[in-house]
mmCIF file of C-alpha atoms and ligand atoms in Angstrom:
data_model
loop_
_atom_site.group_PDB
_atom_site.id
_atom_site.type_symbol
_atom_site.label_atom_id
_atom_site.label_comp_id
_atom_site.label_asym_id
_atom_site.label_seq_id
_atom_site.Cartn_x
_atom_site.Cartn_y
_atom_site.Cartn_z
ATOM 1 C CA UNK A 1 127.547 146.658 104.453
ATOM 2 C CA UNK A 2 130.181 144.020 103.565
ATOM 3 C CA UNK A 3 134.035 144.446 104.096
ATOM 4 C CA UNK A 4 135.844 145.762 100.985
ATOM 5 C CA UNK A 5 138.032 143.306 99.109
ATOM 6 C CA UNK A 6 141.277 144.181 99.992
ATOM 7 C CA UNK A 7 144.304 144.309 97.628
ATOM 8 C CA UNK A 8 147.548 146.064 97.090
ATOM 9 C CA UNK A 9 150.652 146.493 95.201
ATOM 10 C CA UNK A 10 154.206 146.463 96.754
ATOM 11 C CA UNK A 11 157.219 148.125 94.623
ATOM 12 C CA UNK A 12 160.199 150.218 94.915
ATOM 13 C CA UNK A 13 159.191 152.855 93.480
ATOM 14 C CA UNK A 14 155.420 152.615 93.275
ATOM 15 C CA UNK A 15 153.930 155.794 92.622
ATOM 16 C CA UNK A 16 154.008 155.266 88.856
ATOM 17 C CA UNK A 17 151.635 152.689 88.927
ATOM 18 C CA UNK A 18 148.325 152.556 87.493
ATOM 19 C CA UNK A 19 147.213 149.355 88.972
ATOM 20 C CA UNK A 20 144.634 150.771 91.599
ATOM 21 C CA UNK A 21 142.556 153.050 88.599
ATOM 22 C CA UNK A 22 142.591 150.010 86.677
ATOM 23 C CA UNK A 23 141.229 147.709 89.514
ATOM 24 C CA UNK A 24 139.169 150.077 90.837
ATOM 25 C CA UNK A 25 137.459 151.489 88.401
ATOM 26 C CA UNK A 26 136.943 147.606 87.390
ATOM 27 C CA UNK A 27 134.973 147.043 90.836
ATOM 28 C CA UNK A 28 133.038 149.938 91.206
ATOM 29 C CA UNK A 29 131.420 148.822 87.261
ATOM 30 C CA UNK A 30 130.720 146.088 88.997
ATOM 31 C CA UNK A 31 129.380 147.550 91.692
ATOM 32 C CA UNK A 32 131.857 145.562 94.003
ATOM 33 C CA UNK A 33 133.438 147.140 97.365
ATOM 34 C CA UNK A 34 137.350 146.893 96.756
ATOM 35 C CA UNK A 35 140.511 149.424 98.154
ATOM 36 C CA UNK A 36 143.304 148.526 95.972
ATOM 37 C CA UNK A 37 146.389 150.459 97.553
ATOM 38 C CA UNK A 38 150.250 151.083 96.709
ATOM 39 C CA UNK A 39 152.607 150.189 99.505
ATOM 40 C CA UNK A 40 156.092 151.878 98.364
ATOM 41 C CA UNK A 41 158.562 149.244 100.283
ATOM 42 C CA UNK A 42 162.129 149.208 100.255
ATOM 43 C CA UNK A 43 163.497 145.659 99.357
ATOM 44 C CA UNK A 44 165.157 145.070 103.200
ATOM 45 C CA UNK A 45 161.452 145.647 104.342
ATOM 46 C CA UNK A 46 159.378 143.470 102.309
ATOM 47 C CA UNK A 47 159.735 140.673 104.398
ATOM 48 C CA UNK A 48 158.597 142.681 107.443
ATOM 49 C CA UNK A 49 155.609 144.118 105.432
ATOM 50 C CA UNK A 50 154.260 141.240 103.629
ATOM 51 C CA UNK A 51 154.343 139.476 106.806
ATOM 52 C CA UNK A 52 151.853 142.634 108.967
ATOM 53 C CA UNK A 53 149.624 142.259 105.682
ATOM 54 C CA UNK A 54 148.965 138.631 105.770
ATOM 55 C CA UNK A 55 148.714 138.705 109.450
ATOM 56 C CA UNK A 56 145.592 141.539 108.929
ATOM 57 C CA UNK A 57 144.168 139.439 106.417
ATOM 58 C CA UNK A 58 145.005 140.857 103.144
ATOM 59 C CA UNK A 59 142.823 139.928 100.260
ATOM 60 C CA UNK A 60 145.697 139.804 97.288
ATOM 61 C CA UNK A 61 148.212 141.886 95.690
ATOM 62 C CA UNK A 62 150.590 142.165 92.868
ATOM 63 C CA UNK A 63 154.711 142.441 93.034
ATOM 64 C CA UNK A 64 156.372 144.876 91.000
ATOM 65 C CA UNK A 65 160.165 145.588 90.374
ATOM 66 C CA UNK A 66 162.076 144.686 93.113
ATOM 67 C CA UNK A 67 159.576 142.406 94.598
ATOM 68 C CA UNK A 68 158.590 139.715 91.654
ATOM 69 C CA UNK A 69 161.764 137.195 92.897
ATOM 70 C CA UNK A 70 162.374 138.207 96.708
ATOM 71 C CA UNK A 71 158.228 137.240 97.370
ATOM 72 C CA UNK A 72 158.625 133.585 96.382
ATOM 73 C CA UNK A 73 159.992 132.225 99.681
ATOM 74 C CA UNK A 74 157.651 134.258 101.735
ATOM 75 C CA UNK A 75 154.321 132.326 100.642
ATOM 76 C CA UNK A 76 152.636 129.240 101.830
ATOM 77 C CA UNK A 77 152.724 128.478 97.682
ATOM 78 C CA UNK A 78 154.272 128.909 94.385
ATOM 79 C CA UNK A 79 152.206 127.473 91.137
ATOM 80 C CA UNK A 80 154.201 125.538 89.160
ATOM 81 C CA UNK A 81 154.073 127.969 86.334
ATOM 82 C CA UNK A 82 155.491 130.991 88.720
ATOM 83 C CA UNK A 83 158.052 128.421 89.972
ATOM 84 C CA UNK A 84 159.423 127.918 85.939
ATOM 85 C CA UNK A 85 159.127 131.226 85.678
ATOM 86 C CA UNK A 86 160.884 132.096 88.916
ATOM 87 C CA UNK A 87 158.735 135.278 89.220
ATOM 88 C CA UNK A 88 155.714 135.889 91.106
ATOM 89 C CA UNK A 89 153.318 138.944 90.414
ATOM 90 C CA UNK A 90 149.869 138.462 91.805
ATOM 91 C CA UNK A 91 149.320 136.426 95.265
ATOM 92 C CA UNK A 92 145.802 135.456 95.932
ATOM 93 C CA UNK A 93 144.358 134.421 99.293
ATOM 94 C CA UNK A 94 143.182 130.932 99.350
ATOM 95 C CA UNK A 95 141.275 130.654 103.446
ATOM 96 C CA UNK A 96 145.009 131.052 105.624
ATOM 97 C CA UNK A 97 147.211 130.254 102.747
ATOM 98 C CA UNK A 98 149.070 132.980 100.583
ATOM 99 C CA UNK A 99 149.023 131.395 96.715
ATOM 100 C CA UNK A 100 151.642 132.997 94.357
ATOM 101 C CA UNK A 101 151.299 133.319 90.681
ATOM 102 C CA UNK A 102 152.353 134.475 87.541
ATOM 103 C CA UNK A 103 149.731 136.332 85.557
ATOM 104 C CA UNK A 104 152.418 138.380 83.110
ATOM 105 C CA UNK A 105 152.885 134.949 80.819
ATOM 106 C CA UNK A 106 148.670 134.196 80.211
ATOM 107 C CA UNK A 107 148.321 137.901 80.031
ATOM 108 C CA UNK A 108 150.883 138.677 76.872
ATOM 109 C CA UNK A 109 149.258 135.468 75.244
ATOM 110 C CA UNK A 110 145.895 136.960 75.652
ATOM 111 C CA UNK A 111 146.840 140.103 74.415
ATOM 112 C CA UNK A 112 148.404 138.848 71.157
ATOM 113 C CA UNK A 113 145.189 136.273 70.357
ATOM 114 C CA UNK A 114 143.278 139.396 70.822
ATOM 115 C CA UNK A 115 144.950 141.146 68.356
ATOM 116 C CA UNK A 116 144.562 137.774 66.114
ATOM 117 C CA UNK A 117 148.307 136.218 66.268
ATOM 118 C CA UNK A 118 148.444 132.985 65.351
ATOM 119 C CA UNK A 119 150.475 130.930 68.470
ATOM 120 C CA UNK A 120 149.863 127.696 67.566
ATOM 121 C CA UNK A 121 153.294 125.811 65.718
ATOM 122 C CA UNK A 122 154.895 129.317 65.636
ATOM 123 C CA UNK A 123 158.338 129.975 65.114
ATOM 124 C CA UNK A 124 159.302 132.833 67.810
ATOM 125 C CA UNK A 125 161.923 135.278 68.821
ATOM 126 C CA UNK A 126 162.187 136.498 71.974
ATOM 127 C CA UNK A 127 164.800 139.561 72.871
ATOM 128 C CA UNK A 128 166.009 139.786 76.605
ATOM 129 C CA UNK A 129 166.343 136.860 79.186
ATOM 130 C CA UNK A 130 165.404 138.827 82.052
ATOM 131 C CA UNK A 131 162.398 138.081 84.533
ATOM 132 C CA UNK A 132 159.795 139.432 81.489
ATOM 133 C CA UNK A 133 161.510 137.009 78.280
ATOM 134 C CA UNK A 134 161.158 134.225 80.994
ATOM 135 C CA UNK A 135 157.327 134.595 81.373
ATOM 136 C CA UNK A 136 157.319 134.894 77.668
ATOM 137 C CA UNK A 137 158.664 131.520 76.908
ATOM 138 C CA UNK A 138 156.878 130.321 79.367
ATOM 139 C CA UNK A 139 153.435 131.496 77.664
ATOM 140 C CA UNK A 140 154.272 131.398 74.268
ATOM 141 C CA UNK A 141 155.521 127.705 74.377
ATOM 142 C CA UNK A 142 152.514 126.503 76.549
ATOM 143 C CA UNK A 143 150.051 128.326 74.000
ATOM 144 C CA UNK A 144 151.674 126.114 71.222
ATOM 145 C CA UNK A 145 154.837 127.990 69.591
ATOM 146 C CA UNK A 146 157.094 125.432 67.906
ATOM 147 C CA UNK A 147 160.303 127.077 68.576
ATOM 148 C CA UNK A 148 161.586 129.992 70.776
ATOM 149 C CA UNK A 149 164.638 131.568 70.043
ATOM 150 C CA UNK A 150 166.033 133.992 72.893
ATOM 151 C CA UNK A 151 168.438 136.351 71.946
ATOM 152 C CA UNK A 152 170.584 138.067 74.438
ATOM 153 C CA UNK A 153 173.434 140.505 74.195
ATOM 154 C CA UNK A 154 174.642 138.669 77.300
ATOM 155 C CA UNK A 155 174.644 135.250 76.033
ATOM 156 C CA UNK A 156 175.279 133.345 78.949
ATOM 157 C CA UNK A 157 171.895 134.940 80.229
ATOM 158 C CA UNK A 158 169.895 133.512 77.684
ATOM 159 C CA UNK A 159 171.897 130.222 77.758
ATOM 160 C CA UNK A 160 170.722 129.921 81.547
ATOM 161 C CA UNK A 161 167.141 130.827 80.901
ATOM 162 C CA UNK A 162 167.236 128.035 77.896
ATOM 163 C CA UNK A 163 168.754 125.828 80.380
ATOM 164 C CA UNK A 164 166.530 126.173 83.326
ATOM 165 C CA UNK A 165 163.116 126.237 81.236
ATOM 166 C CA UNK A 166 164.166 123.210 79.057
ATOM 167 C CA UNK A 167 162.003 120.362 81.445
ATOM 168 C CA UNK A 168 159.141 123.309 81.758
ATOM 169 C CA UNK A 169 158.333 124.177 78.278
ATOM 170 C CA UNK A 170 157.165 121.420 75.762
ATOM 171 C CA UNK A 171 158.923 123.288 72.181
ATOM 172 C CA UNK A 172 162.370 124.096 71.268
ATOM 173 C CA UNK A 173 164.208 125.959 73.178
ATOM 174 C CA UNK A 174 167.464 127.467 71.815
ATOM 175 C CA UNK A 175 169.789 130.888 72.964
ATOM 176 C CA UNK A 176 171.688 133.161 70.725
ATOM 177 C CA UNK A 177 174.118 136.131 70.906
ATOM 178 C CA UNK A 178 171.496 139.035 70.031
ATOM 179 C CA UNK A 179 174.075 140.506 67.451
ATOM 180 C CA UNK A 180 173.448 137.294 65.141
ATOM 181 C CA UNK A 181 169.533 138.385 65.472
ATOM 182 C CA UNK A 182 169.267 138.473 61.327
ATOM 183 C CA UNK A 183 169.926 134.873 61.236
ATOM 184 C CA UNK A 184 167.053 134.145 63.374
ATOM 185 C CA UNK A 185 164.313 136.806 62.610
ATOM 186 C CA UNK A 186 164.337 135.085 58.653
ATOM 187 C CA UNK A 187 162.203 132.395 60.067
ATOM 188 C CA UNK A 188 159.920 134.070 62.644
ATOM 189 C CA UNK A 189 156.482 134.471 62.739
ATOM 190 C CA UNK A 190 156.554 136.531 65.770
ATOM 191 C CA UNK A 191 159.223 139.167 67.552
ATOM 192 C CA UNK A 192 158.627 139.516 70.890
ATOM 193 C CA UNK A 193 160.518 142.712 72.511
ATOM 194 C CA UNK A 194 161.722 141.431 76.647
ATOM 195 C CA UNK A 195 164.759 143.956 76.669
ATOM 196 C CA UNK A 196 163.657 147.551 78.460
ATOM 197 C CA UNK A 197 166.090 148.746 75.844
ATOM 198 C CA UNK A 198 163.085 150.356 74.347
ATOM 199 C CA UNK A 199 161.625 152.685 77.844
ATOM 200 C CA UNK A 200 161.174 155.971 77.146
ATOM 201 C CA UNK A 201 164.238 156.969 79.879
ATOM 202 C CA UNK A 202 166.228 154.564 77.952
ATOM 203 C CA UNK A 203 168.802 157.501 75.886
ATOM 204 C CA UNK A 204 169.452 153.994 73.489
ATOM 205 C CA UNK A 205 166.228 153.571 72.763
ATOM 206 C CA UNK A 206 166.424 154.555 69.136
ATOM 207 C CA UNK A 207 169.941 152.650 68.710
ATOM 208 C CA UNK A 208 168.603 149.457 69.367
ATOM 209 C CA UNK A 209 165.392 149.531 67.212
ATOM 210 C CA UNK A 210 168.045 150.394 64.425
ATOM 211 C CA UNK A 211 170.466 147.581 65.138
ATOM 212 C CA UNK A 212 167.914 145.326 64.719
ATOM 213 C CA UNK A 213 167.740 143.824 61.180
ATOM 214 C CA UNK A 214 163.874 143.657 61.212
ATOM 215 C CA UNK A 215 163.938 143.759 57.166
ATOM 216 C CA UNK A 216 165.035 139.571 58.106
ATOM 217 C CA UNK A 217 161.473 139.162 59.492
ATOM 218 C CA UNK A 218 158.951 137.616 56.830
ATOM 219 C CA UNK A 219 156.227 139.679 55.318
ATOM 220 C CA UNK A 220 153.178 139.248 57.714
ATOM 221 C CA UNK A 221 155.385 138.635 60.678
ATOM 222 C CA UNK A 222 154.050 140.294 64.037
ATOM 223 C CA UNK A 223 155.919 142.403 66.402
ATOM 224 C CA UNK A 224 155.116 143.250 70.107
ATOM 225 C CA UNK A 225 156.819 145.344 72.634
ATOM 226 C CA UNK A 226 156.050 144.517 76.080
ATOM 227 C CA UNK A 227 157.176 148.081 76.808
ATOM 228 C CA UNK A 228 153.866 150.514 77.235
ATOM 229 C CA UNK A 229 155.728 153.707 78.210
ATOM 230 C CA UNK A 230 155.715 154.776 75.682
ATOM 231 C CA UNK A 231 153.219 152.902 73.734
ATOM 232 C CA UNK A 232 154.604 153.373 70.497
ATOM 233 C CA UNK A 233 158.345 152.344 71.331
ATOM 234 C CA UNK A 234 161.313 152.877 68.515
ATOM 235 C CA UNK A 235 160.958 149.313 67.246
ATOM 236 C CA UNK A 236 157.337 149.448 66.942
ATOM 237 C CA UNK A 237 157.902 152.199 65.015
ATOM 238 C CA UNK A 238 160.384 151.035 62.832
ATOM 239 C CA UNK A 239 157.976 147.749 62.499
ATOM 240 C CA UNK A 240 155.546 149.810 61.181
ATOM 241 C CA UNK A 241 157.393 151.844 58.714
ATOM 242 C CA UNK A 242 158.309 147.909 57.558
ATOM 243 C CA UNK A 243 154.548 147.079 57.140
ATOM 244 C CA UNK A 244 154.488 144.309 59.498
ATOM 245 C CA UNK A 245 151.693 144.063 62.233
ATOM 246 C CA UNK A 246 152.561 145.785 65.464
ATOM 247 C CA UNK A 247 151.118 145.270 69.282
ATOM 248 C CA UNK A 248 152.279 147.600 72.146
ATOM 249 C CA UNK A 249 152.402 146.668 75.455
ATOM 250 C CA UNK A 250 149.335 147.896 76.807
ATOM 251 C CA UNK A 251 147.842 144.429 75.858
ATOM 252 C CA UNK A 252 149.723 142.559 78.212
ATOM 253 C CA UNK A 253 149.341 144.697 81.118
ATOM 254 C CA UNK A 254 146.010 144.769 80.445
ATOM 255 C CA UNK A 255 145.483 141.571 80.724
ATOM 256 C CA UNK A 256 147.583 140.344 83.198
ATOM 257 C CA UNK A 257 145.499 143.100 85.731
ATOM 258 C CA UNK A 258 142.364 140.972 83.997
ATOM 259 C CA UNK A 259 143.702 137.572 85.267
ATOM 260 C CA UNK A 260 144.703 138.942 89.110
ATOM 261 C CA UNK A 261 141.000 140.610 89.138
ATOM 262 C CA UNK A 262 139.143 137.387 88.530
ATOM 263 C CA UNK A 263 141.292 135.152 90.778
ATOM 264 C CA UNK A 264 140.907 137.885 93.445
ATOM 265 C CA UNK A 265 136.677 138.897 92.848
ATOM 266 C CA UNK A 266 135.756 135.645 91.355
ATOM 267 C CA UNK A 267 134.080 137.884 89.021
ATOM 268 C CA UNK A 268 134.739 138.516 85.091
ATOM 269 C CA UNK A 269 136.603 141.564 84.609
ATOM 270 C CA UNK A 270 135.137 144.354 82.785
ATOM 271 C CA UNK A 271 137.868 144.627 79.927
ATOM 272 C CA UNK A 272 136.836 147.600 78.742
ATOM 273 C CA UNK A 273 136.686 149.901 81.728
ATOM 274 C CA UNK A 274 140.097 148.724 82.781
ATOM 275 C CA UNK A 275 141.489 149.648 79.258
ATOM 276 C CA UNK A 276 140.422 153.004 79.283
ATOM 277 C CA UNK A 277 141.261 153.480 83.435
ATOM 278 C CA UNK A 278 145.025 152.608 82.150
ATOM 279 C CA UNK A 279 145.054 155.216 79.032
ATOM 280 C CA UNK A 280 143.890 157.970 81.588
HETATM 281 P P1 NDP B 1 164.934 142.673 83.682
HETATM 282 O O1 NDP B 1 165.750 143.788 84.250
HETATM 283 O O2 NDP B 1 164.745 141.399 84.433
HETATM 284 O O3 NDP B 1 165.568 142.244 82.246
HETATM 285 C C1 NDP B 1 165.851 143.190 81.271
HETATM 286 C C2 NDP B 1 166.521 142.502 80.081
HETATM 287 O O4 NDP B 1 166.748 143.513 79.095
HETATM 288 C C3 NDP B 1 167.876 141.877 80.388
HETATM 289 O O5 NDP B 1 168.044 140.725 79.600
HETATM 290 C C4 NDP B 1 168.837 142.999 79.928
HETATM 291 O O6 NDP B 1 170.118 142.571 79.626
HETATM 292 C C5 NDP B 1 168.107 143.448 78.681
HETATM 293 N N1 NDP B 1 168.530 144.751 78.204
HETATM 294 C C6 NDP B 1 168.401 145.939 78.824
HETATM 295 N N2 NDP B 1 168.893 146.927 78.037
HETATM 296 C C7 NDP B 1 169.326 146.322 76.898
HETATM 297 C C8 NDP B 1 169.916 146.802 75.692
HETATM 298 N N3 NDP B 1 170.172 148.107 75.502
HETATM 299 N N4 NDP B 1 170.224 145.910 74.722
HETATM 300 C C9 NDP B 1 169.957 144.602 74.894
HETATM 301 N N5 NDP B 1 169.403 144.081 76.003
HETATM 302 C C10 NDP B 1 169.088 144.938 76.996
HETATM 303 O O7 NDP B 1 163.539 143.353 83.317
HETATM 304 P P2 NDP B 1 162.165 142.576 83.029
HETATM 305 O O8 NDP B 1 162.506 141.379 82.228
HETATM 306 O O9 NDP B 1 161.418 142.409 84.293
HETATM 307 O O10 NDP B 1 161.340 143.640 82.159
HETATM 308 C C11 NDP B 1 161.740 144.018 80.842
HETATM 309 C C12 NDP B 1 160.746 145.053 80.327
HETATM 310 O O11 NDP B 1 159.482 144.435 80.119
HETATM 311 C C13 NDP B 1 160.507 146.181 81.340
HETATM 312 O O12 NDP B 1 161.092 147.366 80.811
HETATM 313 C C14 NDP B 1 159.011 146.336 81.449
HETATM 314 O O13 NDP B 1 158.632 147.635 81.024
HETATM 315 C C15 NDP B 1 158.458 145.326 80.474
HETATM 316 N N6 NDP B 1 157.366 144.570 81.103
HETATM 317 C C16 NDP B 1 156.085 144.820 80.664
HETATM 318 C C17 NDP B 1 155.011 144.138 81.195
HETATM 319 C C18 NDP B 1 153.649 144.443 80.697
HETATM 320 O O14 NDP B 1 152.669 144.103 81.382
HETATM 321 N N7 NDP B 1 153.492 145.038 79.525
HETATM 322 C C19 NDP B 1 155.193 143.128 82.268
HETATM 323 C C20 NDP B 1 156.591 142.912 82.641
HETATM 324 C C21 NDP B 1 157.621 143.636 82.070
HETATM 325 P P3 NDP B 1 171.311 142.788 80.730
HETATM 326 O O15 NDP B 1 171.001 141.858 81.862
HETATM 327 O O16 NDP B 1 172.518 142.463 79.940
HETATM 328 O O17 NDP B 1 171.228 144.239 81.149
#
């Protein structure tokens, strides 16, 4: 019999995570031996523990909130994509060599051509400039989008994330206070939610979905929320109610579990068994 794969996912807290149904339920379709486990690691011990699993061979794993920055200088290498992004959540085993990579940016893009969004010479909005509205731009201008506009209610966050990601993205690039947000949505094609203003522990949630002007957005504009808990946030609610075209966050995750699998197995995921182990 041969060894399982072996994969993991380090975060602070970790129990919440649906990672190993969704990988897997993905191998045993395939019929592939693979343990994918949690290790629930403090931030002062990452070091310690990503160092014991790469010493017992560990196959690949994903980084989750605290982990995605503090990983970077503990691998042999950082794609240049991950490096833009400055976040790293999958690392892949490559003979002795740890790879790190970013999987979050290919895996919204996928999950917005799948639900038939065009990306190509789009005019964009992103909300947030945190570590998820970085792997957004990141994406969204290598898929093709024209402009990004990131809107922050910090704006000297997204002026830094517009700064840094100039060289790395091809489009334009510009920052905005998020409270001038009507000014900006007239022109977008897309709304792409990067704040976790919209989780379900959030007690705001609803305020911010109703401070945003989305009757500025064109008719047939789309709007996703990269929040999944829950899956139908505020805004996506509102954007409904509006009639425009709405994606939840599901998608993204999704996919992004999709991309790890394939760099980890070799093989092609089975999309629809890891759908439905993530709605269990
Ligand atoms: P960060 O903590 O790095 O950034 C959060 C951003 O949201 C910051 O810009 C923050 O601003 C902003 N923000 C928070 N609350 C508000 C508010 N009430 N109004 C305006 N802005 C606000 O988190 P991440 O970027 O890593 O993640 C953001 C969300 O994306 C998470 O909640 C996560 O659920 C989701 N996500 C989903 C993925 C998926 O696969 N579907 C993958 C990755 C992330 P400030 O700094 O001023 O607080």
């Amino acid at each position: 019999m041969t060894n399982p794969i072996r994969l993991g996912i380090f975060g602070w807290p970790v129990a919440h995570s649906k990672s190993p149904q969704m990988h897997e339920s993905a191998a045993k379709a395939l019929g592939i031996a693979l343990r994918y486990e949690r290790f629930e690691v403090p931030p002062e011990d990452l070091a310690e523990a990503v160092r014991a699993s790469h010493a017992a061979g560990i196959d690949g794993y994903n980084l989750t909130v605290p982990h995605k920055v503090e990983i970077m200088p503990l691998l042999d290498e950082v794609t240049p994509a991950a490096r833009a992004i400055g976040a790293v959540n999958t690392v892949v085993r490559r003979g002795e060599r740890y790879l790190g990579d970013n999987t979050d940016a290919p895996g919204l893009v996928r999950s917005l051509e799948e639900a038939g969004v065009e990306l190509g010479g789009a005019h964009m909005v992103v909300l947030g400039a945190g570590g998820a509205a970085r792997a957004a731009v990141v994406g969204l201008a290598e898929a093709g989008a024209k402009e990004i506009r990131v809107l922050s209610r910090r704006p000297e966050q997204g002026e830094t994330l517009c700064r840094s990601l100039a060289e790395a993205v091809g489009c334009r690039l510009e920052s905005a206070p998020l409270g001038e947000a009507g000014r900006h949505f007239r022109r977008a094609s897309l709304l792409v939610q990067a704040t976790s203003a919209t989780l379900e522990s959030n007690p705001g949630a609803q305020a911010f979905a109703d401070s945003l002007p989305l009757q500025a957005l064109p008719e047939g504009a789309a709007v996703v929320d990269m929040v999944y808990k829950p899956l139908e946030t505020t805004l996506l609610a509102r954007a409904a109610a509006r009639g425009l075209s709405t994606i939840d966050g599901l998608g993204m995750l999704l996919h992004q579990g999709a991309i790890a699998f394939e760099m980890w197995t070799g093989f092609e995921p089975p999309l629809d068994v890891m759908r439905s182990a993530l709605s269990d």
